[in-house]
Coordinates of C-alpha atoms in Angstrom, one line a residue:
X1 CA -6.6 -0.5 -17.1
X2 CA -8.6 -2.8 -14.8
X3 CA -8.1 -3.9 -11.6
X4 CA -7.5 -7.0 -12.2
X5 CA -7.8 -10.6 -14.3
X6 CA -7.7 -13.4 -12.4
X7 CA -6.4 -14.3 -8.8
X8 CA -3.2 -14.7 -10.1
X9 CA -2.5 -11.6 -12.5
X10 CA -3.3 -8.2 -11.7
X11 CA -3.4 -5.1 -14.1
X12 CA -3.6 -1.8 -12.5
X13 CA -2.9 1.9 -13.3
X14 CA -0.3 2.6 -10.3
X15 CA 1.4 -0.2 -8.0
X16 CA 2.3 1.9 -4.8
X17 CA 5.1 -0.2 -2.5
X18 CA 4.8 0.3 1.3
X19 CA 1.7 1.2 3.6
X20 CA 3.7 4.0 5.7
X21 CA 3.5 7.7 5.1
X22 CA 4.3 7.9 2.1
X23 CA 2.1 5.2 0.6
X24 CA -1.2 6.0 2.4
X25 CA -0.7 9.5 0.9
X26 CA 0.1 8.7 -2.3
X27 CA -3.3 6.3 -2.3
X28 CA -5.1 9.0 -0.7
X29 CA -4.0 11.3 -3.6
X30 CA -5.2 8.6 -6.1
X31 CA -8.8 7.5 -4.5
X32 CA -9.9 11.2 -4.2
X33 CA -8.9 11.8 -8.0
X34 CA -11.1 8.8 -8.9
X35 CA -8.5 6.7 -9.8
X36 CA -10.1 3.2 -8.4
X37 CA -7.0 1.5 -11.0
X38 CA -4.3 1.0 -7.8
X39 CA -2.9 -1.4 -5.6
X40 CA -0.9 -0.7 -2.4
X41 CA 1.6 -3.7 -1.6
X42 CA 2.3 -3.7 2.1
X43 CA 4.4 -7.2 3.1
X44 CA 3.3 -6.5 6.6
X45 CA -0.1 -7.1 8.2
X46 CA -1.1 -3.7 8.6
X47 CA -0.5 -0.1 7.4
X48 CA 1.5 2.4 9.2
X49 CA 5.2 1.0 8.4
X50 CA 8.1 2.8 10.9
X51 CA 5.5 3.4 13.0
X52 CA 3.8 -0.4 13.3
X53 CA 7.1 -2.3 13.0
X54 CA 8.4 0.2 16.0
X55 CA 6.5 -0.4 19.3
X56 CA 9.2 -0.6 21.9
X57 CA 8.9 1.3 25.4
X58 CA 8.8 5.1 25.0
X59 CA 8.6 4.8 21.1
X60 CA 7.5 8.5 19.7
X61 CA 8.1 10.9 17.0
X62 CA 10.2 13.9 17.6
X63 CA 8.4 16.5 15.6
X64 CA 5.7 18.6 16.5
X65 CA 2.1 15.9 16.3
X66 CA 0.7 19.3 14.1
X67 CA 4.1 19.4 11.9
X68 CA 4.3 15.5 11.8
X69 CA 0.9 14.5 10.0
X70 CA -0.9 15.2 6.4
X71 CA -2.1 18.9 6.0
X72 CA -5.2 17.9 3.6
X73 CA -6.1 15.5 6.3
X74 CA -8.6 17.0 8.8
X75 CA -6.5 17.4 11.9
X76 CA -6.1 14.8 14.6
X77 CA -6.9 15.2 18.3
X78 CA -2.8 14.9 19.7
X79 CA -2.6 14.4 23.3
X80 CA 0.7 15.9 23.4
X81 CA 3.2 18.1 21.9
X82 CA 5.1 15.3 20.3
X83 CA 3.1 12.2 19.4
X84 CA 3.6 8.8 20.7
X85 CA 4.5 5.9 18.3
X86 CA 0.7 4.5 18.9
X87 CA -1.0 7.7 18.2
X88 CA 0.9 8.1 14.9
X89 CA 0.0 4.5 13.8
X90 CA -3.6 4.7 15.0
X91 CA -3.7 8.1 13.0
X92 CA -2.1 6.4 9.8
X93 CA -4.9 3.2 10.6
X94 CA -7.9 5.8 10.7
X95 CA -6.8 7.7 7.4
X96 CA -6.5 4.6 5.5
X97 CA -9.9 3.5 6.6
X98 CA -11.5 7.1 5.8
X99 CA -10.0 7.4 2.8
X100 CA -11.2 3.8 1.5
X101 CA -7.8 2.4 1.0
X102 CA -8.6 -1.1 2.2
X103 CA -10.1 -2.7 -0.1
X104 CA -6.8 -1.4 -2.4
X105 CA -4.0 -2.7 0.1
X106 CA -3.2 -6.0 -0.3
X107 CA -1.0 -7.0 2.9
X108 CA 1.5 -9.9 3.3
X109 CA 2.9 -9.0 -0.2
X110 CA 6.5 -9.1 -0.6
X111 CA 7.9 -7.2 -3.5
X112 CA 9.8 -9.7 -4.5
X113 CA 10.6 -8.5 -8.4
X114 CA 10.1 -5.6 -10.8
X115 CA 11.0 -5.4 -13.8
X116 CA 10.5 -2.7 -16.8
X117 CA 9.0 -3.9 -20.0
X118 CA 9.8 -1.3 -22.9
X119 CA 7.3 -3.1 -25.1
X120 CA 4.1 -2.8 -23.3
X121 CA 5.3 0.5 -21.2
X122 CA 4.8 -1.1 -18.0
X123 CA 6.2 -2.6 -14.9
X124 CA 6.2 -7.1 -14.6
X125 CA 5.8 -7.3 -11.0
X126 CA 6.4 -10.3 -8.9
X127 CA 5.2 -10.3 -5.4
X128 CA 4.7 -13.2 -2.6
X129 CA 2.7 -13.9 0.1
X130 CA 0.6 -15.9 2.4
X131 CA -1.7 -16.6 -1.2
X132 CA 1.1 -17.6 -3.4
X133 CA 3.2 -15.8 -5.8
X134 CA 1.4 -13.9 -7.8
X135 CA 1.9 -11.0 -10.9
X136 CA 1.2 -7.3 -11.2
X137 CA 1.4 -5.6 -14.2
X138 CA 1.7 -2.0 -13.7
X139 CA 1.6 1.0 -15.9
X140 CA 3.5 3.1 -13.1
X141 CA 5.8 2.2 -10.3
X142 CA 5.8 4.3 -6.8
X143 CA 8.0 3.1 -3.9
X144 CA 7.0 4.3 -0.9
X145 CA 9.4 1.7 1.3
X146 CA 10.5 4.7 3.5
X147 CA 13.8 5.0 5.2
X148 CA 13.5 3.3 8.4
X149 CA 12.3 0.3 7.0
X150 CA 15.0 -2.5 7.0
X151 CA 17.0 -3.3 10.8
X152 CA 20.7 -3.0 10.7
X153 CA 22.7 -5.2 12.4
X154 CA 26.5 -4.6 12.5
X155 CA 29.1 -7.6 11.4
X156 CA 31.5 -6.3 13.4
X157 CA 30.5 -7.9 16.9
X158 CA 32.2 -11.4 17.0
X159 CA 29.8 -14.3 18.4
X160 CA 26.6 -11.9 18.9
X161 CA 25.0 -15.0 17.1
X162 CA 26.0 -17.1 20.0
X163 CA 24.3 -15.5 22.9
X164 CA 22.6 -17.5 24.6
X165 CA 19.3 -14.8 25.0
X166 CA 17.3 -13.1 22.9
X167 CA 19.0 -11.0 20.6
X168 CA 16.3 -8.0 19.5
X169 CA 16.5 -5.0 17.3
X170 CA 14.5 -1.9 18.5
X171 CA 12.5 -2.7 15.0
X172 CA 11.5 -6.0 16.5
X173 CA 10.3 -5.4 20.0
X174 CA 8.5 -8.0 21.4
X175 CA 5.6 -7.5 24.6
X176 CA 6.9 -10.2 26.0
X177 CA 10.5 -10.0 26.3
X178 CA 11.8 -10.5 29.6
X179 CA 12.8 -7.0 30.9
X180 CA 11.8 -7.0 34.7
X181 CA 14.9 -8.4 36.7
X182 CA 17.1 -8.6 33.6
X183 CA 20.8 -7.4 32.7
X184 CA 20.2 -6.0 29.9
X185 CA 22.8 -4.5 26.9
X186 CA 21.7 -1.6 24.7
X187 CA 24.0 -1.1 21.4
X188 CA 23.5 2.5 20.4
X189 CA 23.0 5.9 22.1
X190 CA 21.2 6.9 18.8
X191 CA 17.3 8.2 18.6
X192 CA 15.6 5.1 19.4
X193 CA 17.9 4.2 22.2
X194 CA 17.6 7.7 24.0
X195 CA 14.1 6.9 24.4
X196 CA 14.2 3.2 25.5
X197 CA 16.8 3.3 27.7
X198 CA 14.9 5.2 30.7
X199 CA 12.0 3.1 30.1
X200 CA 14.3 -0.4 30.5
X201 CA 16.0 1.3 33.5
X202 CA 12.8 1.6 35.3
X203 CA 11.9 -2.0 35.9
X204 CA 15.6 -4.0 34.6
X205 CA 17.8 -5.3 37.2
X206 CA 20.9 -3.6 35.2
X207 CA 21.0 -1.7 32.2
X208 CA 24.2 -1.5 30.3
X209 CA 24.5 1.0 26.9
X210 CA 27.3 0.5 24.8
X211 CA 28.1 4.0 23.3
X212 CA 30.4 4.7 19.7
X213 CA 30.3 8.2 19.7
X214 CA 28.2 10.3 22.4
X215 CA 25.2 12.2 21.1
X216 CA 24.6 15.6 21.3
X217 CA 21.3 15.5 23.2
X218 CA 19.1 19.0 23.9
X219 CA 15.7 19.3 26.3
X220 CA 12.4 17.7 24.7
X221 CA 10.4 19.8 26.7
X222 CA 7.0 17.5 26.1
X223 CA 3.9 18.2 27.4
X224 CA 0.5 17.3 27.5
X225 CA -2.3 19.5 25.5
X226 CA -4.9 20.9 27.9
X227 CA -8.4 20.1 27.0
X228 CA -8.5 24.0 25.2
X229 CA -5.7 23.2 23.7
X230 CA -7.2 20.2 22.2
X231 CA -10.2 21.6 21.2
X232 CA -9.3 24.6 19.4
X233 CA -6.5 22.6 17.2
X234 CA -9.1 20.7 16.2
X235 CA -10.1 23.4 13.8
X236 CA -8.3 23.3 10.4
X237 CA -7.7 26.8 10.0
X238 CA -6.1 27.2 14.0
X239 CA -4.2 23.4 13.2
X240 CA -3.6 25.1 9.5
X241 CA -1.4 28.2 11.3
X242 CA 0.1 26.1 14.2
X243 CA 1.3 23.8 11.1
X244 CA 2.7 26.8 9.5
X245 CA 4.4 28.0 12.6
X246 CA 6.2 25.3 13.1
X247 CA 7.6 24.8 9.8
X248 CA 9.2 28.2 9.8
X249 CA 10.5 28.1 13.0
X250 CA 12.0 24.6 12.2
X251 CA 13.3 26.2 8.9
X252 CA 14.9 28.7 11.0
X253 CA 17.1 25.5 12.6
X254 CA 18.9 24.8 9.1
X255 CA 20.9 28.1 9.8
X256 CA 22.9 25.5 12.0
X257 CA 23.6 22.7 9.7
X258 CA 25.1 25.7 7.7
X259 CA 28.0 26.6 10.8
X260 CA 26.4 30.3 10.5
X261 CA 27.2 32.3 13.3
X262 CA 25.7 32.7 15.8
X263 CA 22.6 30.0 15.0
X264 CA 25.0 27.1 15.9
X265 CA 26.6 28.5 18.9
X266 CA 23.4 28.8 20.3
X267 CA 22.3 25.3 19.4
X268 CA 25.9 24.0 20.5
X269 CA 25.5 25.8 24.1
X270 CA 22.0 24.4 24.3
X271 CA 23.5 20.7 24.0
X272 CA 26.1 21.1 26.6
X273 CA 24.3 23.3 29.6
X274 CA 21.9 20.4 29.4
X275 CA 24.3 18.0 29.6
X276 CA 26.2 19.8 32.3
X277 CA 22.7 20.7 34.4
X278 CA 21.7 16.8 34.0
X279 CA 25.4 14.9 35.0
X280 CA 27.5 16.8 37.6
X281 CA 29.7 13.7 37.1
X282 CA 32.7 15.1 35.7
X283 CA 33.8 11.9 34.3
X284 CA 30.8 11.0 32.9
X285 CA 30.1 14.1 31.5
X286 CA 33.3 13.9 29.8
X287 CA 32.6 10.2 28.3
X288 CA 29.1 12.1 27.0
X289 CA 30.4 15.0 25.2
X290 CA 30.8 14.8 21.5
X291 CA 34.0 15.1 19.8
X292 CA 32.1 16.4 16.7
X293 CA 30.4 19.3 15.2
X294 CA 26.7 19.9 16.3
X295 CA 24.1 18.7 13.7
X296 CA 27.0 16.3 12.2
X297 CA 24.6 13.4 13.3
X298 CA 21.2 14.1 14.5
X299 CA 20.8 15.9 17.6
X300 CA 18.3 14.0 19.9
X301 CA 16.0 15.1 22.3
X302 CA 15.5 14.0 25.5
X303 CA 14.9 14.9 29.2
X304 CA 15.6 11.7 31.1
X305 CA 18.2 10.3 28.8
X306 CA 20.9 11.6 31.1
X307 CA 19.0 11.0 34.2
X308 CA 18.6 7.5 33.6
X309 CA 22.5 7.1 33.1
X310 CA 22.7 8.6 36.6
X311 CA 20.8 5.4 38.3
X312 CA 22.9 2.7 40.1
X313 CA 21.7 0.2 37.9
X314 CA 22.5 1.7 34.7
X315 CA 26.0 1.8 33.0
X316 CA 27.2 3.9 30.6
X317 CA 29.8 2.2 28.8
X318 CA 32.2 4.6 26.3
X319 CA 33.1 1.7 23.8
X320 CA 31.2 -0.3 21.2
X321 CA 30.3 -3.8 21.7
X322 CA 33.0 -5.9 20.2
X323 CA 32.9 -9.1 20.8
X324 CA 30.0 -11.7 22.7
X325 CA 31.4 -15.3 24.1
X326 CA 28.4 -17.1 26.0
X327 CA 26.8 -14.5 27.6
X328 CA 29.7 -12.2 28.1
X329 CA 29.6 -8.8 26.0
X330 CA 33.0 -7.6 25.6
X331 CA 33.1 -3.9 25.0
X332 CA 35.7 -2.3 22.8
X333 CA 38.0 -0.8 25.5
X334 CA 38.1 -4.0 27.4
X335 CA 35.3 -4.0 30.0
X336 CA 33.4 -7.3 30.2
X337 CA 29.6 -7.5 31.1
X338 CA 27.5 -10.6 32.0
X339 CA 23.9 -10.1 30.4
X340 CA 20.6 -11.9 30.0
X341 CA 19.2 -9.9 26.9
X342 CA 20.7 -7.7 24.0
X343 CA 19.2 -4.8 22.3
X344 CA 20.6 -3.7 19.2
X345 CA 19.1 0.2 18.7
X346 CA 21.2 0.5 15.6
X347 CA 19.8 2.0 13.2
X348 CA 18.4 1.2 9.6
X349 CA 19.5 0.1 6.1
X350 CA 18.7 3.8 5.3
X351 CA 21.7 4.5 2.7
X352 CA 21.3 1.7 0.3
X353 CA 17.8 0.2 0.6
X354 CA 17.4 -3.4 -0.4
X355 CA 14.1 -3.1 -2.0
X356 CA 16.5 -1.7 -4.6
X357 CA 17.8 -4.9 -5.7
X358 CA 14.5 -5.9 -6.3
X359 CA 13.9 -3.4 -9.1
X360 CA 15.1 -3.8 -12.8
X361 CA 14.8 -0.8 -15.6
X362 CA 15.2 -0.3 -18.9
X363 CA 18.3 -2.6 -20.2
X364 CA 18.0 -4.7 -17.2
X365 CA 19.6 -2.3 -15.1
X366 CA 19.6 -3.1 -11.4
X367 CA 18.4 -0.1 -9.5
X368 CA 21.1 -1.0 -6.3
X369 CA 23.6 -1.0 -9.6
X370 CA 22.5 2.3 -10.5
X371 CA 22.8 3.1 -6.4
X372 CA 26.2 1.4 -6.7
X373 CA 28.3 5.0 -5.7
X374 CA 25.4 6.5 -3.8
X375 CA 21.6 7.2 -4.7
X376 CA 20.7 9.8 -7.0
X377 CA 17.8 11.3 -8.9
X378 CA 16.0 14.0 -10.4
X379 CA 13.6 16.1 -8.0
X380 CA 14.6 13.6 -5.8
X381 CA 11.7 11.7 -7.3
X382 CA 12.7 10.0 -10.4
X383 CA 15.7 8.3 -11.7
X384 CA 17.4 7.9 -15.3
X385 CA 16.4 4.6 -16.9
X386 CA 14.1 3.6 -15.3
X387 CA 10.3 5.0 -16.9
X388 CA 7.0 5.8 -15.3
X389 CA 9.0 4.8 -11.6
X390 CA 8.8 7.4 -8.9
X391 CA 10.1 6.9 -5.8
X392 CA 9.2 9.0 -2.7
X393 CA 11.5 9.9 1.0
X394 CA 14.4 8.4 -1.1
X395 CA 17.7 10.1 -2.2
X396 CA 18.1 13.3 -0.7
X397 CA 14.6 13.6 0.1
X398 CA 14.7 13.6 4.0
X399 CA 15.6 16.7 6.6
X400 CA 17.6 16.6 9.6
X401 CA 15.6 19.5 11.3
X402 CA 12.2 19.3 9.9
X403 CA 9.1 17.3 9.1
X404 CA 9.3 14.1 6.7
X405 CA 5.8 14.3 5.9
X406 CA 6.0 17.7 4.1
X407 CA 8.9 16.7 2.0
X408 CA 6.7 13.5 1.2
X409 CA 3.6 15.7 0.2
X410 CA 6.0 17.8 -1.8
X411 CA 6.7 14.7 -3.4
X412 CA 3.3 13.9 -4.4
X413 CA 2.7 16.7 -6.1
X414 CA 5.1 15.8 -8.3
X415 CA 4.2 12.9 -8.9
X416 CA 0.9 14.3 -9.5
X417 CA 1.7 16.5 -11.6
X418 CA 3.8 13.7 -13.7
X419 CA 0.5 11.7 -13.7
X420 CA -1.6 14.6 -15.2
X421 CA 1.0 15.2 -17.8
X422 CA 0.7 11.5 -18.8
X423 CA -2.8 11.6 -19.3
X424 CA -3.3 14.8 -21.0
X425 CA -0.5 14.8 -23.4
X426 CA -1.3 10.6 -24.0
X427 CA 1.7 9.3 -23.2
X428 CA 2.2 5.9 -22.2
X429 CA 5.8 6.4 -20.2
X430 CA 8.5 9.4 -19.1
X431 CA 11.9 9.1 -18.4
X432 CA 14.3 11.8 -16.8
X433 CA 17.4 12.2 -18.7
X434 CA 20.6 11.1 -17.4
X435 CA 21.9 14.3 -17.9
X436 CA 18.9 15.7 -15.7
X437 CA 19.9 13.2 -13.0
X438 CA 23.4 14.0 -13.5
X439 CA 22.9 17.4 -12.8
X440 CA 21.0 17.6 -9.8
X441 CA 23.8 15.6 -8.5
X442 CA 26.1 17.8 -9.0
X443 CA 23.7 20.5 -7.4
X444 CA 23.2 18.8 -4.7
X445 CA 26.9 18.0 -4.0
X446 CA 27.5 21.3 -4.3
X447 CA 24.7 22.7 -1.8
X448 CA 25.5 19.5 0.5
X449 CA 30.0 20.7 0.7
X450 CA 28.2 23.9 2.9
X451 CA 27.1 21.9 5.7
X452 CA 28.2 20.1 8.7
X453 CA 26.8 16.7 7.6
X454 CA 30.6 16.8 5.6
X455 CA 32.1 17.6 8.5
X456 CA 34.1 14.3 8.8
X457 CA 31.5 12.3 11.4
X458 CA 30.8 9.1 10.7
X459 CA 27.3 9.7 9.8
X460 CA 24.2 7.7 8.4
X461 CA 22.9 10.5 6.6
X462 CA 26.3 9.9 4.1
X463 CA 26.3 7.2 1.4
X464 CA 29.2 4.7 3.0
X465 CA 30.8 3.9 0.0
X466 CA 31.4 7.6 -1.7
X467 CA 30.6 9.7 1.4
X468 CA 28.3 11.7 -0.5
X469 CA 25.3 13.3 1.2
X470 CA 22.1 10.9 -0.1
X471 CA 19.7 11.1 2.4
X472 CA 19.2 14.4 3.3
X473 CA 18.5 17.6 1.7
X474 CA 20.9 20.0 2.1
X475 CA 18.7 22.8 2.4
X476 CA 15.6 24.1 4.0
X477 CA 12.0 22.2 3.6
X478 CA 10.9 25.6 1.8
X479 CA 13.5 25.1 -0.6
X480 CA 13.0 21.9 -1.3
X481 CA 8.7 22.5 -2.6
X482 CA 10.0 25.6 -4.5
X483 CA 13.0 23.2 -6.1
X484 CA 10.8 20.1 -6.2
X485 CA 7.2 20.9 -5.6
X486 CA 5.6 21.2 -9.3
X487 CA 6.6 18.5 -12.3
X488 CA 8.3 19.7 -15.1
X489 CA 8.6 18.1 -18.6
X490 CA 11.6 19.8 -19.7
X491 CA 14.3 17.1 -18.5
X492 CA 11.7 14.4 -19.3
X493 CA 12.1 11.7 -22.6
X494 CA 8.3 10.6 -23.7
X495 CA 6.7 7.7 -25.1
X496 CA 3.7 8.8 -26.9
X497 CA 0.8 6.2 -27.1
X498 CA 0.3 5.8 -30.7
X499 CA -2.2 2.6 -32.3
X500 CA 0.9 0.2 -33.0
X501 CA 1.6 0.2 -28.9
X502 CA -1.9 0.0 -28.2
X503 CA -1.5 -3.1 -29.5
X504 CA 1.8 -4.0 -28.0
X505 CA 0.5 -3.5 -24.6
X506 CA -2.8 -5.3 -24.9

């Protein structure tokens, strides 16, 4: 196909949806093949998605910087054992600009509709943006929206509309909110507030953080690289082994979300001699320790989380925020606090996301209809009815003790390999079979009843609706490439390209 028609109607091989990660690999894959037939829709300004949308004080990743970036990259010059926020995105800006992306990313476009035409194989998109609304026809479908991608705000806190100050998620920091001299509330004690609330306490007049359910919370123990250090990672085949390193030894961590013995006890006594080294409070220490299994929810890191609850301006409040008349935030258990500004870290739209609603199959079927009980797949890549749609850190695709970006490259060599199979074989669309789907559903329920993510916390790694593990996979990151690495037509349904749709589809 060609790139393109007029200003207003696009044709292109592969319509990639989202800038982040995922999307700037999956381009990557694409421009070094020689596939110049692609478009990367990004409804933001820039590439770099969790990472540009996230820029509030003491934003950073908590994976390894070697572990947490593309291995057929060459490798980046990390400052530290874990990277900040700004080094990721700068990293993600300087790949898409090496890579030539940029003249294929077309930013400020909003998916706004996709729908699957049987009759010309191919996907009618309609996106919006600073230029108008404009359409996309595309042969093949990737989303690439990420997890971490849409704010969540809860509906249970009564007036938080009201307040009379600004109201922010973590998502949507702002430079020039007014933190010095302010009494500030922080909704959460989940990853992102475990970072931000030592940096708030450090210049606000009071910091208050409104807690659900304690975290378990073991030592970060960040550092910077020495200048040795620095250089000698800078070769691909030392940054090649450290990557490899640190994969194992984080595989070795999924021994825990299993309950083996003694791999969680360890991990278990890790969380609470920190927490007992950091707050000789007894009281406090008791309001901090969690009344669920380890590795339930995600176990934080952090080594100034619990100092910074120690400081006379900070209070740690063991209710959720219920209810917000003027500029009064009413916590749960009664306790009343005046504030000047609310920060809601609470999380993402992660178990259902909206870009879903957006997307229409074969039969018209919606894909958040399809999601309606829970996401599912096959590979954790494709889904039943809808053809030549691939979507990547979606159900079941994530970790909760290893790198994201390896189960994303796993990913694309899937959806390679799907590509290739297209090509060679001429087939103008593939379809996994609901049976396939249905299946690795059932495998993955099955693996997932093992671990302590069913446990009974109230997690966001759990669909909310059936309580069914969707986000993560329930097994190691090894696994998942020798499960889901290489595509396989077996479970797939094929439409071959014969002369009659050659002339449907032009």
């Amino acid at each position: 196909m060609s790139t393109g028609t007029t200003a207003a109607h696009l044709d292109v091989d592969v319509a990639i949806v989202g800038a982040g990660f995922a999307g700037i690999g999956m381009a990557t894959h694409l421009a070094r093949r020689g596939n110049e037939s692609f478009m990367v829709l990004e409804r933001a300004d820039a590439v770099g998605g969790t990472w540009r949308d996230n820029t509030y004080p003491g934003i950073a990743c908590d994976i390894p910087a070697h572990l947490y970036s593309f291995s057929f990259r060459p490798p980046a010059d990390w400052s530290s054992i874990y990277p900040s926020g700004a080094e990721i995105r700068d990293y993600l800006e300087l790949a898409a600009a090496e890579e030539g992306l940029l003249p294929h990313i077309r930013f400020g476009a909003e998916l706004d509709g996709a729908v699957w035409d049987s009759g010309s194989a191919c996907w009618h998109l309609t996106v919006s943006g600073a230029g108008g609304e404009h359409r996309i026809d595309a042969k093949v479908l990737v989303l690439a929206v990420g997890r971490l991608s849409e704010p969540k705000i809860p509906d249970t806190i009564d007036g938080l509309d009201t307040f009379p100050g600004p109201v922010v998620h973590t998502a949507g920091w702002r430079d020039d909110l007014p933190i010095a001299g302010s009494r500030i509330g922080v909704v959460g004690t989940g990853a992102s507030a475990v970072q931000l609330v030592p940096e708030l306490a450090a210049v606000a007049d009071e910091v208050v953080v409104f807690s659900r359910t304690a975290p378990y919370v073991v030592p970060r123990d960040d550092r910077l690289l020495d200048a040795d250090e620095r250089a000698a990672l800078l070769d691909p085949e030392t940054a090649a082994r450290r990557r490899d390193e640190l994969l194992h030894n984080a595989d070795q961590a999924f021994r825990q979300r299993l309950g083996l013995h003694p791999d969680i006890d360890e991990i278990r006594d890790r969380a609470r001699g920190h927490l007992e080294r950091q707050v000789p409070d007894p009281v406090l220490r008791a309001q901090l320790t969690p009344d669920y299994e380890i590795g339930c929810k995600r176990i934080l890191l952090s080594d100034d989380f619990y100092p910074a609850l120690l400081r006379d301006n900070v209070v740690f409040e063991p209710n959720a925020l219920s209810t917000v008349v003027e500029s009064k935030a009413c916590a749960a258990g009664g306790a009343t606090y005046d504030l000047d500004m609310i920060v809601m870290a609470t999380g993402f739209e992660a178990a259902r996301p909206p870009v879903s609603r957006h997307v229409s199959g074969r039969d018209g079927e919606l894909l958040s209809d399809h999601w309606s009980h829970g996401m599912t797949s096959y590979a954790s890549t494709v889904v039943a009815g809808f053809p030549n749609m691939f979507v990547l850190d979606g159900p079941n695709a994530a970790l909760g003790h290893n790198s994201a970006i390896y189960m994303i490259e796993t990913q694309l060599d899937y959806v390679i390999g799907a590509l290739d199979h297209m090509a060679a074989d001429g087939v103008r669309s593939l379809e996994v079979s609901a049976d396939a789907e249905a299946g690795y559903t059932r495998e993955i329920d099955e693996l997932s009843a093992q671990t302590v993510w069913m446990a009974g916390c109230n997690s966001w790694y759990l669909d909310p609706a059936s309580g069914r593990l969707t986000l993560l996979w329930p097994g190691t990151a090894a696994s998942f490439r020798a499960r889901n690495g290489t595509f396989e037509p077996g479970p797939f349904e094929f439409d071959p390209v014969t002369p009659e749709s050659v002339n449907e589809g032009s």
